Coordinates of C-alpha atoms and ligand atoms in Angstrom, one line a residue:
M1 CA -25.3 -6.2 -4.4
A2 CA -23.5 -7.8 -7.4
V3 CA -20.2 -8.4 -5.7
K4 CA -19.9 -12.0 -4.4
L5 CA -18.2 -12.7 -1.0
V6 CA -16.2 -15.9 -0.5
T7 CA -14.3 -17.0 2.6
T8 CA -12.4 -20.1 1.5
V9 CA -9.5 -20.6 -1.0
Q10 CA -11.5 -23.3 -2.7
E11 CA -14.5 -21.0 -3.3
L12 CA -12.1 -18.3 -4.5
H13 CA -10.6 -20.6 -7.1
S14 CA -14.0 -22.0 -8.3
E15 CA -15.7 -18.6 -8.4
G16 CA -12.7 -16.9 -10.0
A17 CA -12.6 -19.6 -12.8
R18 CA -16.3 -19.3 -13.3
L19 CA -16.1 -15.5 -13.6
L20 CA -13.2 -15.6 -16.0
A21 CA -14.9 -18.3 -18.2
G22 CA -18.3 -16.4 -18.1
K23 CA -16.7 -13.1 -19.1
R24 CA -14.4 -14.8 -21.6
G25 CA -11.8 -13.0 -19.6
T26 CA -8.2 -12.4 -20.7
S27 CA -7.1 -10.6 -17.5
Q28 CA -7.6 -10.7 -13.8
G29 CA -6.8 -8.0 -11.3
L30 CA -6.2 -8.5 -7.5
V31 CA -6.6 -5.7 -4.9
P32 CA -5.2 -6.9 -1.6
T33 CA -6.6 -4.9 1.4
M34 CA -7.1 -5.2 5.2
G35 CA -10.5 -3.6 5.0
A36 CA -11.5 -0.3 6.7
L37 CA -11.7 0.9 3.1
H38 CA -11.6 4.6 2.0
E39 CA -11.3 6.5 -1.2
G40 CA -7.6 5.4 -1.5
H41 CA -8.8 1.8 -1.8
A42 CA -11.6 2.8 -4.1
A43 CA -8.9 4.2 -6.4
L44 CA -7.1 0.8 -6.4
A45 CA -10.3 -1.0 -7.2
R46 CA -11.2 1.5 -9.9
A47 CA -7.8 1.1 -11.6
A48 CA -8.2 -2.7 -11.4
V49 CA -11.7 -2.6 -12.9
E50 CA -10.5 -0.3 -15.7
Q51 CA -7.7 -2.6 -16.7
N52 CA -9.0 -6.1 -16.2
D53 CA -12.0 -8.3 -17.1
V54 CA -12.3 -9.8 -13.7
V55 CA -11.4 -8.2 -10.4
V56 CA -10.9 -9.9 -7.0
A57 CA -10.4 -7.9 -3.8
T58 CA -9.2 -9.4 -0.6
I59 CA -10.0 -8.3 2.9
F60 CA -7.8 -9.8 5.5
V61 CA -6.4 -8.2 8.7
N62 CA -3.1 -10.0 8.8
P63 CA -1.9 -10.7 12.3
L64 CA 1.7 -11.4 11.1
Q65 CA 2.3 -7.7 10.2
F66 CA 1.2 -6.3 13.6
G67 CA 3.9 -6.0 16.2
D68 CA 1.4 -5.2 18.9
A69 CA -1.8 -7.3 19.8
V70 CA -3.6 -4.1 20.9
D71 CA -3.0 -2.5 17.4
L72 CA -4.4 -5.7 15.8
D73 CA -7.5 -5.7 18.0
R74 CA -8.0 -2.0 17.4
Y75 CA -7.8 -2.3 13.6
P76 CA -11.3 -1.4 12.4
R77 CA -13.4 -4.2 10.9
T78 CA -16.1 -2.7 8.6
L79 CA -17.0 -5.6 6.3
E80 CA -20.5 -4.4 5.2
A81 CA -19.3 -0.9 4.3
D82 CA -16.2 -2.4 2.6
L83 CA -18.4 -4.7 0.4
A84 CA -20.6 -1.7 -0.5
L85 CA -17.6 0.3 -1.6
L86 CA -16.1 -2.5 -3.6
D87 CA -19.5 -3.3 -5.2
G88 CA -19.8 0.4 -6.2
E89 CA -16.5 0.2 -8.0
G90 CA -17.5 -2.9 -9.9
V91 CA -15.3 -5.5 -8.2
D92 CA -16.6 -9.0 -9.0
L93 CA -15.4 -11.0 -6.1
V94 CA -14.3 -10.4 -2.5
F95 CA -12.2 -13.0 -0.6
A96 CA -12.4 -12.4 3.1
P97 CA -10.8 -15.4 4.8
S98 CA -10.5 -16.2 8.5
V99 CA -7.1 -16.3 10.1
D100 CA -7.3 -20.2 10.2
E101 CA -8.0 -20.3 6.4
V102 CA -4.8 -18.3 5.7
Y103 CA -2.6 -19.9 8.4
P104 CA -4.2 -23.3 8.9
G105 CA -1.1 -24.6 10.9
G106 CA -0.8 -21.5 13.0
E107 CA 2.0 -19.0 12.4
P108 CA 4.0 -20.1 9.4
L109 CA 7.5 -21.5 10.2
V110 CA 8.9 -20.1 6.9
R111 CA 8.3 -16.5 6.0
V112 CA 9.3 -14.1 3.3
T113 CA 12.2 -12.0 4.5
S114 CA 12.2 -8.4 3.5
G115 CA 16.0 -8.1 3.9
R116 CA 17.8 -4.8 4.1
L117 CA 15.1 -3.0 2.2
G118 CA 12.7 -3.9 4.9
E119 CA 14.8 -2.9 7.8
K120 CA 15.0 0.9 7.2
W121 CA 12.4 3.7 7.5
E122 CA 9.1 2.0 8.5
G123 CA 10.9 -1.3 9.1
A124 CA 13.2 0.4 11.7
S125 CA 10.2 1.4 13.9
R126 CA 8.1 -1.7 13.2
P127 CA 10.5 -4.7 13.3
G128 CA 9.1 -7.8 11.5
H129 CA 6.3 -5.7 9.9
F130 CA 7.4 -6.1 6.3
D131 CA 8.3 -9.8 6.7
G132 CA 4.7 -10.3 7.9
A133 CA 3.2 -8.1 5.1
L134 CA 5.3 -9.8 2.3
T135 CA 4.5 -13.3 3.6
V136 CA 0.7 -12.6 3.3
V137 CA 1.1 -10.7 0.0
A138 CA 2.9 -13.8 -1.4
K139 CA 0.1 -16.0 -0.2
L140 CA -2.6 -13.6 -1.6
L141 CA -0.9 -13.4 -4.9
H142 CA -0.8 -17.1 -5.1
Y143 CA -4.5 -17.5 -4.1
G144 CA -5.5 -14.9 -6.7
L145 CA -3.6 -16.5 -9.6
P146 CA -6.1 -16.8 -12.5
A147 CA -7.0 -20.5 -12.8
A148 CA -4.4 -22.4 -14.8
G149 CA -5.6 -23.9 -18.0
L150 CA -8.1 -21.2 -18.9
A151 CA -7.8 -20.2 -22.5
A152 CA -8.0 -16.5 -23.4
G153 CA -11.1 -17.4 -25.3
D154 CA -11.2 -14.3 -27.5
G155 CA -9.6 -15.9 -30.5
T156 CA -6.3 -14.0 -30.0
G157 CA -4.3 -17.1 -29.4
G158 CA -5.2 -18.4 -26.0
G159 CA -2.9 -18.8 -23.0
L160 CA -3.3 -17.8 -19.4
P161 CA -5.1 -14.6 -18.5
A162 CA -2.9 -11.6 -17.7
Y163 CA -2.5 -11.1 -13.9
R164 CA -2.1 -7.7 -12.2
A165 CA -2.1 -6.7 -8.6
Y166 CA -2.7 -3.2 -7.2
F167 CA -1.0 -1.4 -4.4
G168 CA -1.1 2.2 -3.2
Q169 CA 1.9 4.5 -3.6
K170 CA 1.0 5.9 -0.2
D171 CA 2.8 2.8 1.3
A172 CA 5.9 3.5 -0.8
Q173 CA 8.2 1.1 1.1
Q174 CA 5.6 -1.8 0.9
L175 CA 5.2 -1.1 -2.8
A176 CA 9.0 -1.1 -3.4
L177 CA 9.3 -4.4 -1.4
V178 CA 6.4 -6.1 -3.2
R179 CA 8.0 -5.1 -6.5
R180 CA 11.3 -6.6 -5.4
M181 CA 9.8 -9.8 -4.1
V182 CA 7.9 -10.3 -7.4
A183 CA 11.1 -9.6 -9.4
D184 CA 13.5 -11.4 -7.2
L185 CA 11.3 -14.5 -6.7
N186 CA 9.7 -14.6 -10.2
F187 CA 6.1 -14.2 -9.4
P188 CA 4.0 -14.3 -12.6
V189 CA 2.1 -11.0 -11.8
E190 CA 2.5 -7.4 -12.8
I191 CA 2.5 -5.0 -9.9
V192 CA 0.6 -1.7 -10.5
G193 CA 1.3 1.3 -8.2
V194 CA -1.7 3.6 -7.8
P195 CA -1.2 7.3 -6.8
T196 CA -2.0 8.4 -3.2
V197 CA -5.5 9.9 -2.7
R198 CA -5.6 13.0 -0.6
A199 CA -8.4 14.9 1.1
A200 CA -9.1 18.4 -0.3
D201 CA -6.7 20.0 2.3
G202 CA -3.8 17.6 1.3
L203 CA -3.9 15.0 4.0
A204 CA -3.2 11.6 2.6
L205 CA -6.1 9.2 3.2
S206 CA -5.3 6.5 5.7
S207 CA -7.4 4.1 7.8
R208 CA -5.5 5.6 10.8
N209 CA -6.9 9.2 10.2
R210 CA -10.1 8.2 12.0
F211 CA -8.0 8.1 15.3
L212 CA -7.0 11.8 15.0
S213 CA -8.7 14.4 17.1
P214 CA -9.8 17.5 15.1
E215 CA -6.7 19.4 16.4
E216 CA -4.4 16.5 15.5
R217 CA -5.9 16.3 12.1
E218 CA -5.2 20.0 11.5
A219 CA -1.6 19.5 12.8
A220 CA -1.1 16.5 10.5
L221 CA -1.5 18.8 7.5
V222 CA 2.1 19.9 8.0
L223 CA 3.3 16.6 6.6
S224 CA 1.8 17.1 3.2
R225 CA 2.7 20.8 3.3
A226 CA 6.4 19.9 3.8
L227 CA 6.3 17.4 1.0
R228 CA 4.7 20.0 -1.3
L229 CA 7.5 22.4 -0.5
L230 CA 10.0 19.9 -1.7
E231 CA 7.9 19.2 -4.9
E232 CA 7.9 22.9 -5.7
R233 CA 11.6 23.2 -5.2
A234 CA 12.4 20.1 -7.3
H235 CA 10.1 21.4 -10.0
A236 CA 11.8 24.8 -9.9
R237 CA 15.2 23.1 -10.1
E238 CA 16.2 24.6 -6.8
P239 CA 18.2 22.9 -4.0
L240 CA 15.6 21.0 -1.9
D241 CA 16.7 22.5 1.4
L242 CA 15.4 19.6 3.3
E243 CA 16.5 21.2 6.6
S244 CA 14.0 24.0 6.3
A245 CA 11.2 21.6 5.3
Q246 CA 12.1 19.5 8.4
A247 CA 12.0 22.7 10.5
L248 CA 8.5 23.4 9.3
V249 CA 7.4 20.0 10.5
E250 CA 9.2 20.3 13.8
S251 CA 7.6 23.7 14.4
Q252 CA 4.2 22.0 14.9
P253 CA 4.0 21.0 18.6
L254 CA 1.6 18.1 18.1
V255 CA 3.9 16.4 15.6
A256 CA 6.9 14.3 16.5
L257 CA 8.9 13.7 13.4
D258 CA 10.4 10.2 13.0
Y259 CA 12.1 10.6 9.6
F260 CA 12.0 12.9 6.6
D261 CA 14.4 12.2 3.7
V262 CA 14.8 12.0 0.0
V263 CA 15.6 8.6 -1.4
D264 CA 16.1 6.6 -4.5
P265 CA 12.5 5.3 -5.4
A266 CA 13.7 1.7 -6.0
T267 CA 16.4 1.1 -3.4
L268 CA 15.1 3.7 -0.8
E269 CA 18.7 4.7 -0.2
P270 CA 19.1 8.4 0.7
L271 CA 20.0 10.7 -2.2
A272 CA 21.9 12.9 0.2
E273 CA 24.1 15.0 -2.0
N274 CA 21.5 15.4 -4.7
C275 CA 19.4 17.8 -2.7
R276 CA 21.2 19.9 -0.2
E277 CA 23.0 22.8 -1.9
T278 CA 22.7 22.0 -5.6
P279 CA 19.6 22.1 -7.7
F280 CA 17.7 18.7 -7.6
R281 CA 18.2 16.5 -10.7
G282 CA 16.6 13.2 -11.7
E283 CA 14.1 11.1 -9.8
G284 CA 13.6 10.8 -6.1
L285 CA 11.0 10.0 -3.5
A286 CA 10.5 12.2 -0.4
L287 CA 9.5 10.0 2.6
I288 CA 8.1 11.3 5.8
A289 CA 6.8 9.6 9.0
A290 CA 5.7 11.3 12.2
K291 CA 3.5 10.7 15.3
V292 CA 0.7 13.1 15.4
G293 CA -0.6 12.8 19.0
P294 CA -0.8 9.0 19.5
V295 CA -1.2 8.3 15.7
R296 CA 1.7 7.3 13.5
L297 CA 1.3 8.7 10.0
I298 CA 3.4 8.2 6.8
D299 CA 3.3 10.1 3.6
N300 CA 5.5 10.5 0.5
T301 CA 5.8 12.2 -2.8
P302 CA 7.7 11.5 -6.0
L303 CA 10.2 14.2 -7.0
S304 CA 11.4 14.7 -10.5
S305 CA 13.2 17.5 -12.4
Ligands
PAF401 O1 -1.5 -2.4 2.6 C1 -2.2 -3.2 3.2 O2 -3.4 -3.0 3.4 C2 -1.6 -4.5 3.7 O3 -0.3 -4.4 4.1 C3 -1.7 -5.7 2.6 C4 -0.9 -5.4 1.4 C5 -3.1 -5.9 2.3 C6 -1.1 -7.0 3.2 O4 -1.8 -7.3 4.4

């Protein structure tokens, strides 16, 4: 395996600097993950490898973003398979720290607050989740900063390497929050959103899909079908008729709908009057969340017309 595994911040910095210098690198990509990797993560790694000289992936199951200790314990740990997938995509370095490495003093007293944007949709059913996720993303973005002082080394004028971090559009609210954190708090990194990867039947890939029974997996397809219905109506410049798409989801007995709405992609505020009776115009994001049996699933699709 060519990919190198490190577990301390010090090793990450020295290996990262060595790789950048060795490749005369002018750009570094970071792919933060919690492991249990699937094709969706492979797409993040692939995009990062295409766009950067050096790519670092992180694998860290962050206790701060789990409300429930049972969920945290149940989260799959599949390091060997994860390393093989990242290696296959051409990732150079994997940082898989312990909880003590990331939180040496225990839970941090100061955290990033996700504010109003983090309280709605997923935030409403998972209080504190986005504060925990943003706090660790802030730390990971700092850990992954290309080593200061490295010249570009290609004769184009030197300077610090470009720095990009990759997040899936599947977690649309997390992506919107990370973008806001980076903009509002001036992090020197470009955030790249990577489109959701779906199974052939439309189900959005998620590490939670492994907890679905075959019947629940079949029932879960109603989420992507309902989103596709909205996409088709937006494309045809018809009213979105969200109610009938909601009714489709609610007709599936194994699915308990939590929310389904069309929002502004940046603020996640509902675009209520732009979708009911009049043809849809502009840019929107359809967000859906439901429990399928015991498994909570989320999905979304961009809308434009
Ligand atoms: O999306 C995830 O896997 C996690 O929320 C992240 C961004 C790695 C932070 O723990």
